[in-house]
mmCIF file of C-alpha atoms in Angstrom:
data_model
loop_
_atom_site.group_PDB
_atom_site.id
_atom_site.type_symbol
_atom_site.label_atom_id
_atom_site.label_comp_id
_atom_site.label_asym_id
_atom_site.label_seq_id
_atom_site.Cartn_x
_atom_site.Cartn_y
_atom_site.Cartn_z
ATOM 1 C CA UNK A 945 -11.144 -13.222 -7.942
ATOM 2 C CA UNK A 946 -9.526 -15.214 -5.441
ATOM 3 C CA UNK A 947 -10.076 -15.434 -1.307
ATOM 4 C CA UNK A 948 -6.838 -13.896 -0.630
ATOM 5 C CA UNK A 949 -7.232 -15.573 3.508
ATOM 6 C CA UNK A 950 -7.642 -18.883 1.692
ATOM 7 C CA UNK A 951 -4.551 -18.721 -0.933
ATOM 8 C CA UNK A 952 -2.366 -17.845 2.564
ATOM 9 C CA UNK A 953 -3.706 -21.025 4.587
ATOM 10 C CA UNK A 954 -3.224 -23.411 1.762
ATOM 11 C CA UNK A 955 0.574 -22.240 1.415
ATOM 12 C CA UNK A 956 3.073 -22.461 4.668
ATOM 13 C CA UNK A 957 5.804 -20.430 3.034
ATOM 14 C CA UNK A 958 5.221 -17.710 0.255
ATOM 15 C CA UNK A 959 7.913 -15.812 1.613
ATOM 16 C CA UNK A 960 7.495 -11.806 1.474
ATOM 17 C CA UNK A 961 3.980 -10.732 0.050
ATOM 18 C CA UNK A 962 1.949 -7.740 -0.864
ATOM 19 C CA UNK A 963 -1.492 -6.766 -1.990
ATOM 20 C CA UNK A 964 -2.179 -3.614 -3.535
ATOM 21 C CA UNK A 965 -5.662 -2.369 -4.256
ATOM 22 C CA UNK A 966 -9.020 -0.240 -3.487
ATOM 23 C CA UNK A 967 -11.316 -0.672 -0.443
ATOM 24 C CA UNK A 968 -15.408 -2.159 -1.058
ATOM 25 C CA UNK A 969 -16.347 1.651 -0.703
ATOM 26 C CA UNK A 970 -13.567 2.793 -3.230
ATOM 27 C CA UNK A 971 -12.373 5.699 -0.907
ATOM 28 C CA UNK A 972 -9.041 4.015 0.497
ATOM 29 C CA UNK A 973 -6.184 2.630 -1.619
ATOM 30 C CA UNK A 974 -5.205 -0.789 0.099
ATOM 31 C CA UNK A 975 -1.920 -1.524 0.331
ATOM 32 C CA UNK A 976 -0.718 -4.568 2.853
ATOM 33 C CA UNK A 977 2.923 -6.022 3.395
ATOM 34 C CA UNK A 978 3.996 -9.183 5.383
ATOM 35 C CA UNK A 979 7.159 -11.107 5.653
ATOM 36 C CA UNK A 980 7.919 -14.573 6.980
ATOM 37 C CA UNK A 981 11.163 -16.428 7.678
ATOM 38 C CA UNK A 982 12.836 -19.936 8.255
ATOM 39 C CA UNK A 983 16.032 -19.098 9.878
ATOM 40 C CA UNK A 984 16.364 -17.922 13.481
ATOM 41 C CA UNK A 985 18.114 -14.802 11.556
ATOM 42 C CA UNK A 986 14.851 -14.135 9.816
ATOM 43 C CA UNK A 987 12.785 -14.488 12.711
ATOM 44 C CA UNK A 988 14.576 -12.036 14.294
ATOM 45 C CA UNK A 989 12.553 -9.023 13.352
ATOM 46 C CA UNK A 990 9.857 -6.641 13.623
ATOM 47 C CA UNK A 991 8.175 -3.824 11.341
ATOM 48 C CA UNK A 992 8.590 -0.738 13.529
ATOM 49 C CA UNK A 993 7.062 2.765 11.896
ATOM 50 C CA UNK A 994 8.997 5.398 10.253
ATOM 51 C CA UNK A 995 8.434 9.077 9.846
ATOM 52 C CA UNK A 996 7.883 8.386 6.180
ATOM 53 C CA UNK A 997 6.522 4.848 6.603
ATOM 54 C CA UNK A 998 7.896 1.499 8.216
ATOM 55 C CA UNK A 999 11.258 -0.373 8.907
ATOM 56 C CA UNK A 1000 12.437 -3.676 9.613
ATOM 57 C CA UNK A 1001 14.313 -3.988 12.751
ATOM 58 C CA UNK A 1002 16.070 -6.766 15.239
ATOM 59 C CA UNK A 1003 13.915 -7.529 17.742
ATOM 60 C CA UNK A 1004 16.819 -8.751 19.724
ATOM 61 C CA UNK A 1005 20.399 -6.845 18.178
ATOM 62 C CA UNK A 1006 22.754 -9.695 20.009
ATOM 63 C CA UNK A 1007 20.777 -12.457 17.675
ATOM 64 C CA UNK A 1008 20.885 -10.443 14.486
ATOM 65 C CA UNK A 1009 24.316 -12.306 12.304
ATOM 66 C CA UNK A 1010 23.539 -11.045 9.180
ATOM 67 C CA UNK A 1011 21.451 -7.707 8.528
ATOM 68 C CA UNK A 1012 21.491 -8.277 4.324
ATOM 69 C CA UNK A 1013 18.838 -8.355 2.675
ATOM 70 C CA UNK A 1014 16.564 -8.650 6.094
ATOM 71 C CA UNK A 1015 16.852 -4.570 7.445
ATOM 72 C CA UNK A 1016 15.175 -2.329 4.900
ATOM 73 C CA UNK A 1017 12.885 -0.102 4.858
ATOM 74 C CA UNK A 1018 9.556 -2.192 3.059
ATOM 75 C CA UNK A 1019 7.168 1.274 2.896
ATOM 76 C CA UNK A 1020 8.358 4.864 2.365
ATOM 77 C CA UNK A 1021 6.055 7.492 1.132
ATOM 78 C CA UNK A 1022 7.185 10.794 -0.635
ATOM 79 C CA UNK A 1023 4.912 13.379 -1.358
ATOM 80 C CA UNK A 1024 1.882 11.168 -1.145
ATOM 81 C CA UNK A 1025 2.864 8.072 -3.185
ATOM 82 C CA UNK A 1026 3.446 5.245 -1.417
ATOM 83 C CA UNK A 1027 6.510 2.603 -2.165
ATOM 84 C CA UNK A 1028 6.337 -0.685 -1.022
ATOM 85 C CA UNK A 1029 9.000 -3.390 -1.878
ATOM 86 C CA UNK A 1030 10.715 -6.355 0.083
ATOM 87 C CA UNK A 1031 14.319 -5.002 -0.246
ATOM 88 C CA UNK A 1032 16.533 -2.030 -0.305
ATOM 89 C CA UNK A 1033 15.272 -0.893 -3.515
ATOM 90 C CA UNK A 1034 12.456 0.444 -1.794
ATOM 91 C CA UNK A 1035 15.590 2.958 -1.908
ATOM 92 C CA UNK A 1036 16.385 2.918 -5.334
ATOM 93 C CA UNK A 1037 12.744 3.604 -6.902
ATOM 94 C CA UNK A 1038 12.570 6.787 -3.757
ATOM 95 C CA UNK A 1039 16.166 8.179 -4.946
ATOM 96 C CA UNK A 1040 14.764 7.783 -8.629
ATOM 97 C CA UNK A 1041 11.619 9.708 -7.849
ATOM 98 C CA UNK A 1042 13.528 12.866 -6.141
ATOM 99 C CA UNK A 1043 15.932 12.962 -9.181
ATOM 100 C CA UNK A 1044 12.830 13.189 -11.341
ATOM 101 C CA UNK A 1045 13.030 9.294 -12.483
ATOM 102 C CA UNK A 1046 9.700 6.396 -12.638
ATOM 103 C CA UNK A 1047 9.046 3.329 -11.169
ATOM 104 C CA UNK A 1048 10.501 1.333 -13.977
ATOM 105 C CA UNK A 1049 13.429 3.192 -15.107
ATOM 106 C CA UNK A 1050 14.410 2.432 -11.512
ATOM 107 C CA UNK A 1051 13.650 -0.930 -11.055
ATOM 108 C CA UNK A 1052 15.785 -1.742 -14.379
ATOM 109 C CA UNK A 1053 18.892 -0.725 -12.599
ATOM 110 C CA UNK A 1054 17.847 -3.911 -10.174
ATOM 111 C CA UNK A 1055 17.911 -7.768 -9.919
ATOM 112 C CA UNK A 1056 16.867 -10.176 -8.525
ATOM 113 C CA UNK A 1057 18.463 -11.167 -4.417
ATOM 114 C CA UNK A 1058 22.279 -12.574 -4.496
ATOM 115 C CA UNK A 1059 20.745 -15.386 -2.423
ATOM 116 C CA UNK A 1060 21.631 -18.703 -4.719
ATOM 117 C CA UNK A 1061 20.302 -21.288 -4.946
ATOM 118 C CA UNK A 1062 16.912 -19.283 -4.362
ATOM 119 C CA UNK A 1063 17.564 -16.009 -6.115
ATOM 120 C CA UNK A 1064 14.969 -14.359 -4.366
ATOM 121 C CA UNK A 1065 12.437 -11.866 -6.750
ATOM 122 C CA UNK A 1066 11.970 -8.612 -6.191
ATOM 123 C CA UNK A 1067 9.009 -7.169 -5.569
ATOM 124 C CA UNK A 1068 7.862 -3.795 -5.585
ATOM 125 C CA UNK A 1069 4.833 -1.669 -5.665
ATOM 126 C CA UNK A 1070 3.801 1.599 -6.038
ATOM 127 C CA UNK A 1071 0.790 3.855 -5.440
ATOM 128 C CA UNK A 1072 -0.442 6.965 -6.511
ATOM 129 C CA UNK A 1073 -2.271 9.872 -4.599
ATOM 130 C CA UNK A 1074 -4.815 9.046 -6.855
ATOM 131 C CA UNK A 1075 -4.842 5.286 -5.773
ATOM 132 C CA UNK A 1076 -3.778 3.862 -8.914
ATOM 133 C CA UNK A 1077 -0.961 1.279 -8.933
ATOM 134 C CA UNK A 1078 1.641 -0.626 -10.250
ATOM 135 C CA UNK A 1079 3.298 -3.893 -9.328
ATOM 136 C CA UNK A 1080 6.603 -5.296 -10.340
ATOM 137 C CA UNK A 1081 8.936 -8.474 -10.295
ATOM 138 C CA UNK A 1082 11.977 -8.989 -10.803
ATOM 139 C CA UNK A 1083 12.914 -12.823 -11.286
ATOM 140 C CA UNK A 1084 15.829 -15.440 -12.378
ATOM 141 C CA UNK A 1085 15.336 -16.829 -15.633
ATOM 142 C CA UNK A 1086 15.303 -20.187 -15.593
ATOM 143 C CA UNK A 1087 16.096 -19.937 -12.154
ATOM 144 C CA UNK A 1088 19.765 -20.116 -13.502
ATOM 145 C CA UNK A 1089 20.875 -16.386 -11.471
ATOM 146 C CA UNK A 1090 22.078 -15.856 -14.824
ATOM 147 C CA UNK A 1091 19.819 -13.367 -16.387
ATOM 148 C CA UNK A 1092 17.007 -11.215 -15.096
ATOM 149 C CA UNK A 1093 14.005 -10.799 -16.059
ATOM 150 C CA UNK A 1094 11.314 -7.672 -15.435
ATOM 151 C CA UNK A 1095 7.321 -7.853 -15.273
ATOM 152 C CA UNK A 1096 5.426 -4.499 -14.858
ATOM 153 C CA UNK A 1097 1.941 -4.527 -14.137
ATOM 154 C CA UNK A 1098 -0.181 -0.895 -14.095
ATOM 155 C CA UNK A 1099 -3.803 -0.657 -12.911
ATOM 156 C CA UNK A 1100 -4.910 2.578 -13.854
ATOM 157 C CA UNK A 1101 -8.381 2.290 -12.399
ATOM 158 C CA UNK A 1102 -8.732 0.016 -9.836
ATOM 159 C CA UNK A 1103 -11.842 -1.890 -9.013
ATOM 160 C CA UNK A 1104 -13.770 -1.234 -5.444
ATOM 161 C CA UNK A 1105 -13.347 -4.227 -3.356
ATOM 162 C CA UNK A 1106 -9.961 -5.535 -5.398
ATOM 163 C CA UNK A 1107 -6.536 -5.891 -4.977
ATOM 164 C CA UNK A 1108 -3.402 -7.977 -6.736
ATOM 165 C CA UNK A 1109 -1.471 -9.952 -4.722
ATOM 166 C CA UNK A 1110 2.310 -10.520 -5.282
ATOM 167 C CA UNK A 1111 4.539 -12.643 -3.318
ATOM 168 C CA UNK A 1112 8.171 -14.342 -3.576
ATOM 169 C CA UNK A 1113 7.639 -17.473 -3.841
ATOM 170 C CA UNK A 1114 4.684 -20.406 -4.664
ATOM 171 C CA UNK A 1115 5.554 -22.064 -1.904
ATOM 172 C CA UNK A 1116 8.221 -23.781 0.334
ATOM 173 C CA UNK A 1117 10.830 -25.895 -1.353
ATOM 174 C CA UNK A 1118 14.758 -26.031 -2.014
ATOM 175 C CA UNK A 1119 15.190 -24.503 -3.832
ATOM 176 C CA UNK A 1120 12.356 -22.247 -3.495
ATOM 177 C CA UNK A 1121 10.331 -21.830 -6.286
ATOM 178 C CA UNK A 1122 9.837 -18.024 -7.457
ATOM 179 C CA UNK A 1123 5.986 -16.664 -7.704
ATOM 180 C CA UNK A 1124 4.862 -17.453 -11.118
ATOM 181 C CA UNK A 1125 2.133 -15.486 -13.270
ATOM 182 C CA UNK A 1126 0.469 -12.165 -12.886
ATOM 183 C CA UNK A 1127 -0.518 -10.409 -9.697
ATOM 184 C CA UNK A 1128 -3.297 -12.522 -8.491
ATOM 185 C CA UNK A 1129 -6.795 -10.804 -8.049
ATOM 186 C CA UNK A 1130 -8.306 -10.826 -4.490
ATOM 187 C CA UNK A 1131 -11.193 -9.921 -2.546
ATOM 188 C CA UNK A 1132 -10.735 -7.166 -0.377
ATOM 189 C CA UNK A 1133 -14.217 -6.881 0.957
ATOM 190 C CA UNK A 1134 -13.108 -6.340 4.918
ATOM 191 C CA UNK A 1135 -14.531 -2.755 5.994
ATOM 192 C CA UNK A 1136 -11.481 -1.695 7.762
ATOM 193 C CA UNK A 1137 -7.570 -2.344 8.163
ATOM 194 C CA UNK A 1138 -7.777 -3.783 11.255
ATOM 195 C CA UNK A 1139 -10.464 -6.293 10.194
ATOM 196 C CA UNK A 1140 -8.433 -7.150 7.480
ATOM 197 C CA UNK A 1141 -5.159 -7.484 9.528
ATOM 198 C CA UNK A 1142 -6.626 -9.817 11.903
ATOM 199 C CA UNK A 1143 -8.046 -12.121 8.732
ATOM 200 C CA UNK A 1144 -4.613 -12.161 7.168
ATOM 201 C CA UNK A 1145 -2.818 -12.500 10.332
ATOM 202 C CA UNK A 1146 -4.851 -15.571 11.209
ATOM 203 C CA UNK A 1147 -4.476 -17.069 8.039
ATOM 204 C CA UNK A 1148 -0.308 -16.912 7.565
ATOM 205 C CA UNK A 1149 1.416 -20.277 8.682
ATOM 206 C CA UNK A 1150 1.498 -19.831 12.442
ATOM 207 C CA UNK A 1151 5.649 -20.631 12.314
ATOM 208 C CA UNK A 1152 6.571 -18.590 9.912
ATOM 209 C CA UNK A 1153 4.821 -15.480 9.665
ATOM 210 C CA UNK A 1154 6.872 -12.613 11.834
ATOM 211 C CA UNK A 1155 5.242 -9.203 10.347
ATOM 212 C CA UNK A 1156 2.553 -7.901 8.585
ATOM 213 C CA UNK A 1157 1.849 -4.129 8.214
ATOM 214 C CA UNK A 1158 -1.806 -3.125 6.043
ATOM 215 C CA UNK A 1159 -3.131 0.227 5.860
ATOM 216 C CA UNK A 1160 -6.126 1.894 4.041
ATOM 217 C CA UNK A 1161 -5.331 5.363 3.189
ATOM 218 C CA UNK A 1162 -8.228 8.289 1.743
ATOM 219 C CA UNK A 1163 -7.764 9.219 -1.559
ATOM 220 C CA UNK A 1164 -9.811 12.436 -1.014
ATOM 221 C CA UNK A 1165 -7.886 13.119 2.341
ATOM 222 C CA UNK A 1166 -4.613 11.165 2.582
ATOM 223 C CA UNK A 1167 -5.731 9.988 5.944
ATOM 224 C CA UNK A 1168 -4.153 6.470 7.051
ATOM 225 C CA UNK A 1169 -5.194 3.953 8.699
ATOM 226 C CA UNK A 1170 -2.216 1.617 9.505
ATOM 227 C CA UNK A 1171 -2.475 -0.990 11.492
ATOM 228 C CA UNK A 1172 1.336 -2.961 12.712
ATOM 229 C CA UNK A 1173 1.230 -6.623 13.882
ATOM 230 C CA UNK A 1174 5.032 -8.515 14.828
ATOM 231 C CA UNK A 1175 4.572 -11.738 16.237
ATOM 232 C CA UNK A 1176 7.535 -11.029 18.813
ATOM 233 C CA UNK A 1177 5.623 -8.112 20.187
ATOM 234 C CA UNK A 1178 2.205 -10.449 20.378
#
């Protein structure tokens, strides 16, 4: 099990990230979400809540040129599971679920981003009411953009004090290389959500990092706690 703080210090860019998992008590699924950016376009956002989760947004609308790929909606929640992707097909697996479709079945309709040389993965996650999760991937092979290829990873009974971390890329390059592996298992040890926000906040690369969003929700009681940090509004 790895120091999750540590992995972010030790890499400046892994792009869009997420950790899914259980609290140290096991009474709150963990889920957390950030997203970092290069461009001035990328900067240009904040995560601003949602009746049925969070959204990116502009910070300033007269900077945004291109709104692809960088205005979705990262967290929606439908009758108590919670969907959490860096893209619009936070859309797609939410349309699948209301026409009686999985997680998967979804997610195979999807690639990887339209963003060559990069082709950015998809990632997605998914949690229960019962605070089981899955994770999910979509990638380049070869890093060619000319096939896709799908990981699914389930974890039926999570571990107290665990989560899996996912995130776009290994680090910064250019091309940028796409995460490699399985989900990587991380301590997740911090009492609270907004003990762990401040840890994670501190540790992403102090020019890139623009949003992170973690929140620590009851499995008994579906009570959140959901704590928002944007670096524009700090």
């Amino acid at each position: 099990m790895k120091d999750l703080c540590k992995l972010l210090r030790d890499n400046p860019y892994p792009g869009r990230g997420m950790v899914l998992g259980r609290s140290a008590g096991g009474e709150c699924a963990v889920l957390v979400y950030f997203i970092m950016g290069r461009s001035v376009n990328s900067r240009n956002r904040i995560f601003e809540p949602t009746p049925d989760g969070i959204r990116t947004r502009a910070f300033d609308e007269s900077k945004m040129t291109d709104p692809s790929l960088i205005i979705y909606h990262p967290v929606r929640v439908l009758e108590g599971t919670f969907i959490v992707t860096n893209g619009d097909q936070t859309d797609t697996i939410a349309d699948a679920f209301r026409a009686g479709k999985g997680f998967v079945r979804a997610l195979r309709t999807r690639t990887f981003e339209p963003d060559a040389p990069n082709y950015t993965p998809r990632i997605s996650g998914m949690v229960r009411p019962d605070g089981s999760y899955r994770l999910s991937i979509l990638k380049s092979a070869e890093g060619t953009g000319e096939s896709c290829v799908r990981f699914f990873f389930e974890y039926d009974a999570p571990t107290p004090g665990v989560g899996h971390f996912i995130s776009t890329y290994q680090g910064d390059g250019d091309p940028l290389p796409s995460f490699a592996g399985e989900p990587v298992a991380v301590d997740l040890s911090a009492p609270d959500a907004a003990t762990l926000a401040k840890a994670l906040w501190d540790s992403l690369n102090g020019d890139n990092k623009i949003s992170l969003y973690v929140n620590y929700v009851n499995i008994k009681t579906g009570a959140q706690e959901r704590v928002i940090l944007n670096k524009l509004e700090a």
